[in-house]
Short mmCIF file of C-alpha atoms and ligand atoms in Angstrom, two decimals:
data_model
loop_
_atom_site.label_atom_id
_atom_site.label_comp_id
_atom_site.label_asym_id
_atom_site.label_seq_id
_atom_site.Cartn_x
_atom_site.Cartn_y
_atom_site.Cartn_z
CA UNK A 1 54.17 -10.04 39.34
CA UNK A 2 52.63 -12.88 37.53
CA UNK A 3 49.60 -13.91 39.36
CA UNK A 4 49.67 -17.90 38.67
CA UNK A 5 53.09 -17.86 40.34
CA UNK A 6 51.60 -16.03 43.19
CA UNK A 7 48.98 -18.25 43.68
CA UNK A 8 51.21 -21.42 42.86
CA UNK A 9 51.47 -24.43 45.50
CA UNK A 10 54.86 -24.51 46.42
CA UNK A 11 56.50 -27.19 44.31
CA UNK A 12 58.75 -30.19 44.84
CA UNK A 13 61.95 -28.65 46.43
CA UNK A 14 65.01 -29.38 44.37
CA UNK A 15 67.60 -28.19 46.53
CA UNK A 16 67.62 -30.99 48.80
CA UNK A 17 68.65 -32.89 46.35
CA UNK A 18 71.52 -30.41 46.07
CA UNK A 19 71.94 -30.76 49.47
CA UNK A 20 72.04 -34.24 49.73
CA UNK A 21 74.84 -34.35 46.80
CA UNK A 22 72.29 -36.19 44.50
CA UNK A 23 73.42 -33.42 41.37
CA UNK A 24 74.08 -34.05 37.96
CA UNK A 25 76.52 -36.74 38.76
CA UNK A 26 73.93 -39.37 37.89
CA UNK A 27 73.00 -38.26 34.09
CA UNK A 28 76.84 -37.58 33.71
CA UNK A 29 78.51 -39.38 30.77
CA UNK A 30 81.75 -40.39 32.01
CA UNK A 31 84.98 -39.06 30.34
CA UNK A 32 86.88 -41.46 28.22
CA UNK A 33 90.81 -42.41 28.51
CA UNK A 34 90.96 -40.70 25.06
CA UNK A 35 88.89 -37.65 25.65
CA UNK A 36 91.13 -37.18 29.07
CA UNK A 37 94.09 -37.47 26.82
CA UNK A 38 92.93 -34.60 25.02
CA UNK A 39 92.57 -32.84 27.95
CA UNK A 40 88.46 -32.35 27.24
CA UNK A 41 86.51 -31.77 29.91
CA UNK A 42 83.03 -32.45 30.08
CA UNK A 43 80.11 -30.73 31.91
CA UNK A 44 76.46 -31.86 32.43
CA UNK A 45 73.72 -29.60 32.78
CA UNK A 46 70.70 -30.09 35.37
CA UNK A 47 67.34 -27.94 34.65
CA UNK A 48 64.73 -27.86 37.76
CA UNK A 49 61.63 -27.73 35.42
CA UNK A 50 59.62 -27.00 38.99
CA UNK A 51 61.49 -23.89 39.33
CA UNK A 52 62.01 -22.96 35.72
CA UNK A 53 59.70 -19.76 34.42
CA UNK A 54 60.79 -20.15 30.67
CA UNK A 55 62.23 -16.75 30.87
CA UNK A 56 64.58 -17.81 27.96
CA UNK A 57 68.04 -16.74 29.26
CA UNK A 58 69.79 -19.47 29.33
CA UNK A 59 68.85 -20.48 25.71
CA UNK A 60 69.58 -17.13 24.41
CA UNK A 61 72.65 -16.46 26.00
CA UNK A 62 74.59 -19.63 25.91
CA UNK A 63 77.50 -19.42 23.84
CA UNK A 64 77.76 -23.08 22.60
CA UNK A 65 73.82 -23.21 21.96
CA UNK A 66 73.87 -25.94 24.25
CA UNK A 67 70.13 -25.81 25.10
CA UNK A 68 66.98 -26.21 22.54
CA UNK A 69 63.45 -25.00 23.34
CA UNK A 70 60.58 -27.15 24.39
CA UNK A 71 56.91 -25.58 23.34
CA UNK A 72 56.47 -24.34 27.32
CA UNK A 73 59.54 -22.19 26.57
CA UNK A 74 62.00 -24.05 28.71
CA UNK A 75 65.09 -25.22 28.17
CA UNK A 76 65.80 -28.95 26.72
CA UNK A 77 69.26 -29.91 26.84
CA UNK A 78 70.17 -31.05 22.96
CA UNK A 79 73.81 -30.92 23.02
CA UNK A 80 75.53 -31.20 26.03
CA UNK A 81 78.88 -32.07 25.20
CA UNK A 82 79.34 -28.67 23.42
CA UNK A 83 79.01 -27.12 27.32
CA UNK A 84 82.24 -25.28 28.14
CA UNK A 85 81.15 -24.64 31.67
CA UNK A 86 81.24 -20.70 31.43
CA UNK A 87 78.24 -21.13 33.88
CA UNK A 88 76.80 -17.96 32.08
CA UNK A 89 73.55 -20.00 32.38
CA UNK A 90 73.62 -20.86 35.92
CA UNK A 91 74.68 -17.25 37.27
CA UNK A 92 71.78 -15.43 35.25
CA UNK A 93 69.13 -17.78 35.67
CA UNK A 94 66.59 -15.78 37.92
CA UNK A 95 65.04 -18.69 39.38
CA UNK A 96 68.13 -20.82 40.50
CA UNK A 97 66.86 -23.44 37.96
CA UNK A 98 70.29 -24.82 36.03
CA UNK A 99 73.30 -26.10 37.54
CA UNK A 100 76.16 -27.25 35.99
CA UNK A 101 78.84 -29.99 37.11
CA UNK A 102 81.88 -30.91 35.76
CA UNK A 103 81.95 -34.53 34.84
CA UNK A 104 84.40 -36.89 36.29
CA UNK A 105 86.51 -39.60 34.45
CA UNK A 106 85.55 -43.30 36.13
CA UNK A 107 88.70 -43.17 37.86
CA UNK A 108 88.32 -39.81 39.50
CA UNK A 109 84.73 -40.84 40.52
CA UNK A 110 85.93 -43.86 41.85
CA UNK A 111 88.48 -42.02 44.23
CA UNK A 112 86.14 -39.17 45.17
CA UNK A 113 83.43 -42.15 46.27
CA UNK A 114 86.15 -44.13 48.70
CA UNK A 115 87.36 -40.48 49.70
CA UNK A 116 84.03 -39.61 50.90
CA UNK A 117 83.48 -43.22 52.37
CA UNK A 118 86.59 -43.08 54.15
CA UNK A 119 85.69 -39.23 55.65
CA UNK A 120 82.56 -40.49 56.67
CA UNK A 121 83.82 -43.13 58.33
CA UNK A 122 86.64 -41.33 60.13
CA UNK A 123 83.69 -38.94 61.59
CA UNK A 124 81.87 -42.09 63.33
CA UNK A 125 78.95 -42.22 60.68
CA UNK B 1 84.20 -24.69 41.77
CA UNK B 2 81.11 -24.47 39.59
CA UNK B 3 79.50 -27.02 41.89
CA UNK B 4 80.72 -25.30 45.08
CA UNK B 5 79.05 -22.03 43.79
CA UNK B 6 75.87 -23.73 42.82
CA UNK B 7 75.48 -25.67 46.49
CA UNK B 8 76.33 -22.23 48.26
CA UNK B 9 73.22 -20.55 47.15
CA UNK B 10 70.92 -22.91 48.58
CA UNK B 11 72.86 -22.98 51.96
CA UNK B 12 71.48 -19.50 52.36
CA UNK B 13 67.81 -19.80 50.53
CA UNK B 14 64.64 -20.28 52.66
CA UNK B 15 63.44 -23.60 52.16
CA UNK B 16 60.05 -23.04 53.55
CA UNK B 17 59.00 -20.51 51.48
CA UNK B 18 57.70 -20.54 48.66
CA UNK B 19 60.10 -21.34 45.35
CA UNK B 20 59.88 -20.72 42.73
CA UNK B 21 59.61 -17.00 44.07
CA UNK B 22 57.23 -14.45 43.37
CA UNK B 23 59.34 -11.94 40.70
CA UNK B 24 58.17 -12.46 37.13
CA UNK B 25 59.79 -14.87 34.37
CA UNK B 26 63.31 -13.32 33.84
CA UNK B 27 63.06 -10.52 36.33
CA UNK B 28 66.50 -9.43 37.22
CA UNK B 29 66.14 -9.48 41.11
CA UNK B 30 66.46 -12.94 40.70
CA UNK B 31 69.67 -12.24 39.39
CA UNK B 32 71.04 -9.69 41.95
CA UNK B 33 69.39 -12.43 44.76
CA UNK B 34 71.89 -15.14 43.54
CA UNK B 35 74.85 -12.60 43.04
CA UNK B 36 74.46 -11.14 46.65
CA UNK B 37 74.74 -14.68 47.92
CA UNK B 38 77.74 -15.88 46.27
CA UNK B 39 79.18 -12.63 47.28
CA UNK B 40 78.40 -13.70 50.85
CA UNK B 41 79.58 -16.91 50.69
CA UNK B 42 82.84 -15.56 49.14
CA UNK B 43 83.52 -13.41 52.11
CA UNK B 44 82.79 -16.63 54.53
CA UNK B 45 79.95 -14.52 56.52
CA UNK B 46 78.07 -16.11 59.25
CA UNK B 47 74.76 -16.64 58.16
CA UNK B 48 73.96 -15.07 61.70
CA UNK B 49 75.90 -12.21 61.56
CA UNK B 50 74.10 -10.84 58.88
CA UNK B 51 71.09 -8.46 58.25
CA UNK B 52 69.02 -7.92 55.28
CA UNK B 53 66.85 -5.09 55.13
CA UNK B 54 64.45 -3.93 52.46
CA UNK B 55 61.46 -1.30 51.87
CA UNK B 56 58.43 -1.69 49.87
CA UNK B 57 58.30 -3.16 46.23
CA UNK B 58 59.42 -5.82 43.70
CA UNK B 59 62.68 -5.56 45.25
CA UNK B 60 61.80 -5.43 48.74
CA UNK B 61 60.45 -9.13 48.14
CA UNK B 62 64.35 -10.47 48.60
CA UNK B 63 64.79 -10.74 52.41
CA UNK B 64 61.75 -13.35 52.32
CA UNK B 65 63.88 -15.88 50.43
CA UNK B 66 67.23 -15.59 51.93
CA UNK B 67 67.75 -17.25 55.61
CA UNK B 68 69.57 -13.89 57.48
CA UNK B 69 68.34 -11.66 59.85
CA UNK B 70 65.82 -10.14 58.12
CA UNK B 71 63.44 -7.44 57.65
CA UNK B 72 61.20 -6.18 55.17
CA UNK B 73 60.07 -2.83 56.45
CA UNK B 74 58.35 -0.08 54.89
CA UNK B 75 58.65 2.16 51.71
CA UNK B 76 61.86 4.26 51.69
CA UNK B 77 62.88 3.08 55.37
CA UNK B 78 65.03 0.46 54.88
CA UNK B 79 67.82 2.50 55.32
CA UNK B 80 66.32 4.23 58.49
CA UNK B 81 65.82 1.00 59.91
CA UNK B 82 69.38 -0.40 59.00
CA UNK B 83 70.57 2.64 60.90
CA UNK B 84 69.16 1.69 64.13
CA UNK B 85 70.04 -2.22 63.85
CA UNK B 86 73.72 -0.54 63.24
CA UNK B 87 73.65 1.79 65.97
CA UNK B 88 72.29 -1.13 68.71
CA UNK B 89 74.48 -4.00 67.46
CA UNK B 90 77.36 -2.55 65.62
CA UNK B 91 78.99 -5.83 65.45
CA UNK B 92 76.50 -7.17 62.05
CA UNK B 93 77.19 -6.60 59.02
CA UNK B 94 73.82 -4.38 57.71
CA UNK B 95 72.84 -4.41 54.02
CA UNK B 96 69.72 -2.81 52.39
CA UNK B 97 67.92 -3.77 49.49
CA UNK B 98 66.20 -1.15 47.87
CA UNK B 99 63.87 -0.27 44.65
CA UNK B 100 65.25 2.73 42.75
CA UNK B 101 61.93 4.57 43.85
CA UNK B 102 62.34 2.94 47.35
CA UNK B 103 65.49 4.45 47.45
CA UNK B 104 65.33 7.88 45.39
CA UNK B 105 61.77 9.35 45.60
CA UNK B 106 59.99 8.39 48.81
CA UNK B 107 63.29 7.48 50.31
CA UNK B 108 65.65 10.03 49.07
CA UNK B 109 66.30 12.42 51.83
CA UNK B 110 67.46 9.05 53.97
CA UNK B 111 69.83 8.27 51.10
CA UNK B 112 71.49 11.11 50.69
CA UNK B 113 71.83 11.66 54.26
CA UNK B 114 73.15 8.12 55.14
CA UNK B 115 75.80 8.72 52.63
CA UNK B 116 76.70 12.01 54.24
CA UNK B 117 76.88 10.64 58.10
CA UNK B 118 78.85 7.65 56.12
CA UNK B 119 77.24 5.26 58.23
CA UNK B 120 78.67 1.80 58.36
CA UNK B 121 75.99 -0.13 55.78
CA UNK B 122 75.99 -1.04 52.33
CA UNK B 123 73.00 -0.32 50.29
CA UNK B 124 72.09 -2.17 47.29
CA UNK B 125 69.71 -0.24 44.62
CA UNK B 126 68.23 -2.17 42.04
CA UNK B 127 67.61 0.07 39.51
CA UNK B 128 65.28 -0.97 36.94
CA UNK B 129 64.15 2.72 35.98
CA UNK B 130 59.96 2.09 37.23
CA UNK B 131 57.56 1.73 39.95
CA UNK B 132 57.14 -2.14 39.15
CA UNK B 133 55.12 -3.90 41.89
CA UNK B 134 52.60 -0.69 41.19
CA UNK B 135 51.86 -0.55 37.74
CA UNK B 136 55.03 0.89 35.84
CA UNK B 137 54.69 5.00 37.47
CA UNK B 138 58.29 6.76 36.37
CA UNK B 139 60.33 6.85 38.90
CA UNK B 140 63.29 9.66 39.46
CA UNK B 141 65.30 7.42 37.43
CA UNK B 142 63.01 6.78 34.72
CA UNK B 143 65.05 8.13 31.47
CA UNK B 144 63.98 11.16 29.88
CA UNK B 145 61.41 10.72 27.20
CA UNK B 146 60.90 7.21 27.79
CA UNK B 147 57.63 5.26 28.57
CA UNK B 148 55.55 4.65 31.48
CA UNK B 149 52.03 4.49 32.53
CA UNK B 150 52.19 7.84 33.94
CA UNK B 151 54.04 8.81 30.93
CA UNK B 152 52.23 8.07 27.98
CA UNK B 153 53.20 10.91 25.84
CA UNK B 154 56.99 10.12 27.29
CA UNK B 155 58.89 11.34 30.14
CA UNK B 156 59.58 15.12 30.55
CA UNK B 157 61.52 15.00 33.56
CA UNK B 158 65.46 14.13 33.74
CA UNK B 159 66.54 10.98 35.39
CA UNK B 160 68.77 11.04 38.98
CA UNK B 161 72.14 8.77 38.23
CA UNK B 162 71.84 7.32 41.53
CA UNK B 163 75.41 6.43 41.59
CA UNK B 164 76.79 9.49 40.83
CA UNK B 165 74.63 10.78 43.64
CA UNK B 166 76.09 8.68 46.10
CA UNK B 167 79.34 9.70 45.50
CA UNK B 168 78.57 13.40 45.84
CA UNK B 169 76.80 12.59 48.82
CA UNK B 170 79.81 11.29 50.67
CA UNK B 171 79.25 7.54 50.21
CA UNK B 172 82.90 5.75 51.00
CA UNK B 173 82.36 2.90 47.95
CA UNK B 174 80.07 3.64 45.41
CA UNK B 175 79.81 1.29 42.50
CA UNK B 176 77.66 0.23 39.03
CA UNK B 177 76.51 -2.79 37.84
CA UNK B 178 74.43 -4.69 35.78
CA UNK B 179 72.38 -7.81 35.82
CA UNK B 180 73.95 -9.14 32.34
CA UNK B 181 77.81 -8.49 34.33
CA UNK B 182 76.71 -10.87 37.05
CA UNK B 183 79.90 -12.44 38.03
CA UNK B 184 81.38 -8.77 38.02
CA UNK B 185 78.78 -7.87 40.31
CA UNK B 186 79.84 -10.63 42.91
CA UNK B 187 82.60 -8.62 43.39
CA UNK B 188 81.20 -5.38 43.67
CA UNK B 189 78.87 -6.56 46.13
CA UNK B 190 81.83 -8.03 47.86
CA UNK B 191 83.72 -5.13 47.90
CA UNK B 192 80.89 -2.96 49.31
CA UNK B 193 80.05 -5.40 52.06
CA UNK B 194 83.71 -5.20 53.27
CA UNK B 195 83.92 -1.84 52.85
CA UNK B 196 83.97 0.42 56.23
CA UNK B 197 81.61 3.18 55.86
CA UNK B 198 78.64 3.96 53.50
CA UNK B 199 78.92 1.81 50.62
CA UNK B 200 76.23 1.48 47.78
CA UNK B 201 76.17 -0.45 44.87
CA UNK B 202 73.60 0.24 41.84
CA UNK B 203 72.31 -2.47 39.52
CA UNK B 204 71.01 -1.67 36.50
CA UNK B 205 68.06 -4.65 36.08
CA UNK B 206 65.30 -5.13 34.12
CA UNK B 207 61.71 -5.08 34.66
CA UNK B 208 60.72 -5.89 31.24
CA UNK B 209 56.98 -6.47 32.71
CA UNK B 210 56.55 -2.59 33.48
CA UNK B 211 59.25 -0.75 31.94
CA UNK B 212 60.77 -2.91 29.17
CA UNK B 213 56.96 -3.69 27.71
CA UNK B 214 56.40 0.22 27.07
CA UNK B 215 59.71 1.07 25.70
CA UNK B 216 60.45 -1.70 22.92
CA UNK B 217 62.27 -4.24 25.04
CA UNK B 218 59.27 -6.51 26.11
CA UNK B 219 61.23 -9.62 27.11
CA UNK B 220 64.33 -9.80 29.89
CA UNK B 221 66.96 -11.12 26.73
CA UNK B 222 66.29 -8.00 24.94
CA UNK B 223 67.19 -6.25 27.91
CA UNK B 224 69.80 -8.02 29.17
CA UNK B 225 71.49 -7.48 25.46
CA UNK B 226 70.70 -3.54 25.88
CA UNK B 227 72.74 -3.56 29.22
CA UNK B 228 75.85 -5.39 27.48
CA UNK B 229 75.78 -2.68 24.39
CA UNK B 230 75.07 0.12 26.84
CA UNK B 231 77.63 -0.47 30.25
CA UNK B 232 81.06 0.85 29.94
CA UNK B 233 83.54 0.52 31.96
CA UNK B 234 84.49 3.42 34.20
CA UNK B 235 88.42 3.05 32.15
CA UNK B 236 87.02 3.03 29.25
CA UNK B 237 84.31 6.03 29.96
CA UNK B 238 87.38 8.27 31.19
CA UNK B 239 88.72 8.19 27.57
CA UNK B 240 85.52 8.90 25.81
CA UNK B 241 83.80 12.44 25.06
CA UNK B 242 80.33 13.19 25.85
CA UNK B 243 78.99 12.64 22.71
CA UNK B 244 80.48 9.42 22.14
CA UNK B 245 79.01 8.32 25.83
CA UNK B 246 75.52 9.75 24.86
CA UNK B 247 72.70 7.94 27.00
CA UNK B 248 75.44 4.82 27.68
CA UNK B 249 75.86 4.47 31.67
CA UNK B 250 79.95 3.61 33.22
CA UNK B 251 80.03 0.53 35.16
CA UNK B 252 82.78 -0.47 37.85
CA UNK B 253 83.78 1.45 41.15
CA UNK B 254 83.16 5.37 41.23
CA UNK B 255 84.30 5.66 44.45
CA UNK B 256 86.47 3.92 47.01
CA UNK B 257 87.77 6.38 49.79
CA UNK B 258 88.76 6.16 53.28
CA UNK B 259 87.20 8.74 55.75
CA UNK B 260 85.93 8.64 59.48
CA UNK B 261 82.37 6.61 59.56
CA UNK B 262 79.76 7.52 61.85
CA UNK B 263 79.96 4.55 64.12
CA UNK B 264 84.03 5.25 64.47
CA UNK B 265 83.27 8.79 65.59
CA UNK B 266 80.62 8.00 67.94
CA UNK B 267 82.21 5.51 69.67
CA UNK B 268 84.99 8.42 70.40
CA UNK B 269 82.62 10.84 71.66
CA UNK B 270 81.39 8.03 74.15
CA UNK B 271 84.60 7.39 75.50
CA UNK B 272 85.66 11.42 75.49
CA UNK B 273 82.35 11.77 77.54
CA UNK B 274 83.00 8.62 79.73
CA UNK B 275 86.31 10.27 81.15
CA UNK B 276 85.04 13.32 81.78
C1 TPP C 1 54.05 5.11 51.63
C2 TPP C 1 53.94 4.16 50.83
N1 TPP C 1 53.70 4.90 49.68
C3 TPP C 1 53.80 4.25 48.40
C4 TPP C 1 53.45 3.08 48.37
C5 TPP C 1 53.01 2.37 47.13
N2 TPP C 1 54.00 1.68 46.75
C6 TPP C 1 54.49 0.64 46.77
S1 TPP C 1 55.79 0.16 45.94
C7 TPP C 1 55.67 1.32 45.27
C8 TPP C 1 57.29 1.54 44.16
C9 TPP C 1 58.11 0.33 44.03
O1 TPP C 1 58.85 1.06 42.53
P1 TPP C 1 60.84 0.64 43.36
O2 TPP C 1 60.85 1.27 44.65
O3 TPP C 1 61.44 1.14 42.11
O4 TPP C 1 60.50 -0.76 43.50
P2 TPP C 1 60.69 -2.12 42.24
O5 TPP C 1 58.90 -2.83 42.49
O6 TPP C 1 60.33 -1.68 41.00
O7 TPP C 1 61.05 -2.98 42.67
C10 TPP C 1 55.12 2.33 45.56
C11 TPP C 1 55.08 3.37 45.56
C12 TPP C 1 53.84 2.39 49.60
N3 TPP C 1 53.69 0.64 49.56
N4 TPP C 1 54.14 2.60 50.84
S1 SF4 C 2 67.13 -19.03 32.80
FE1 SF4 C 2 66.50 -19.95 34.34
S2 SF4 C 2 64.01 -19.54 34.32
FE2 SF4 C 2 64.84 -18.76 32.21
S3 SF4 C 2 64.21 -20.28 31.06
FE3 SF4 C 2 66.64 -21.33 31.70
S4 SF4 C 2 66.21 -22.52 33.19
FE4 SF4 C 2 64.36 -21.31 33.28
S1 SF4 C 3 78.07 -23.73 31.28
FE1 SF4 C 3 78.01 -22.18 29.38
S2 SF4 C 3 78.30 -23.48 28.00
FE2 SF4 C 3 77.52 -24.61 29.52
S3 SF4 C 3 75.13 -24.88 28.93
FE3 SF4 C 3 75.62 -23.06 30.35
S4 SF4 C 3 76.21 -20.77 29.11
FE4 SF4 C 3 76.12 -22.99 27.77
S1 SF4 C 4 57.29 -6.30 37.85
FE1 SF4 C 4 59.22 -5.97 36.89
S2 SF4 C 4 60.28 -5.93 38.98
FE2 SF4 C 4 58.55 -6.75 39.37
S3 SF4 C 4 58.92 -9.01 39.55
FE3 SF4 C 4 57.74 -8.51 37.15
S4 SF4 C 4 59.81 -7.82 36.15
FE4 SF4 C 4 60.30 -8.04 38.13
MG1 MG C 5 62.26 0.33 40.67
#
């Protein structure tokens, strides 16, 4: 095991964001009407740098070359729109450091917000 | 779908534990952990219904990170602790995670006898073909001719094929997967967990730090490619000659049989004894 990790202090906890639903949606580019008609789907890739150990698995195996490598060896999202959402990077990242989220169109995102607000109200929140 | 999959793993991790976990960058143990969590989530098992017991080794660190009932026991003895738990509380789903050294060297007898008894446990064996934690000594699964810190001139012993050993010893469900075939692994683990009787899932995994480094596979990417190129599905292997197979290994389900398991039989004896 690598010594620096053994002694490393716990970093801030990205899971909290995931649980709270504050994932990649924010950085998600909205699907335009034109793209919707073509049926193309867009995905966004979120990397938790605090957990990433620069193993290179995601960079090497992504079938779409979505990632490039920064000077620390960690992935940088270089071509987000090329992502086909195969999930390979996510299930092969040994450190749970990548999340793939499907981007939604503006209308869908609005609908989701309304629904979750209504559900919240129904639960008395 | 993908979003769901992702948030699920966080539901099962212990957030008060130190993350990132202790394993080396790219270590296959993390991939197996992710797969196990997805399998459990898919089965809809409650955290409190589950037990994850491990022995000692890098793989033995796994229970530390998950929010089930967990035990980190002694080297080679995960199955003995698990047997005790299952007998005392048969309603619990009991899973063990062991290394290749853990399960087939020091714990080799416990392993074959758990299979022979056909006790209702699931044994995940992370086969990285080496003693990872203690510095790369060869294990009973280190391939003939490959190098280890204790085999500087090449290993002169022959490797146990763990899954085949489990089939012969009598396990109800036996499968082999790899960390490269992670999606398939989710399914194999789920099938093993629900199976009544002893289930064994051998996972070929990368320890590039201790094994790969000495065998021209210095990094996780090279080792994952090796698994991809050398794994042959059970169906395809059936049509291949021994020569064609060479050093390659089969992946998929090697055995799935229904036969009386230890707990059912034990219960029957108790009932009979109570009647007399
Ligand atoms: C009774 C006992 N004997 C020996 C050891 C030393 N020891 C710790 S881990 C290990 C082997 C680890 O190899 P493996 O089970 O394959 O696990 P890995 O680290 O590769 O995951 C050994 C021999 C021990 N902890 N306890
Ligand atoms: S697979 Fe995970 S840990 Fe490895 S480089 Fe990519 S994000 Fe980092
Ligand atoms: S989901 Fe697939 S295509 Fe998208 S970044 Fe990950 S590996 Fe590449
Ligand atoms: S020594 Fe090997 S098994 Fe242990 S954490 Fe490192 S890569 Fe994984
Ligand atoms: Mg090992």
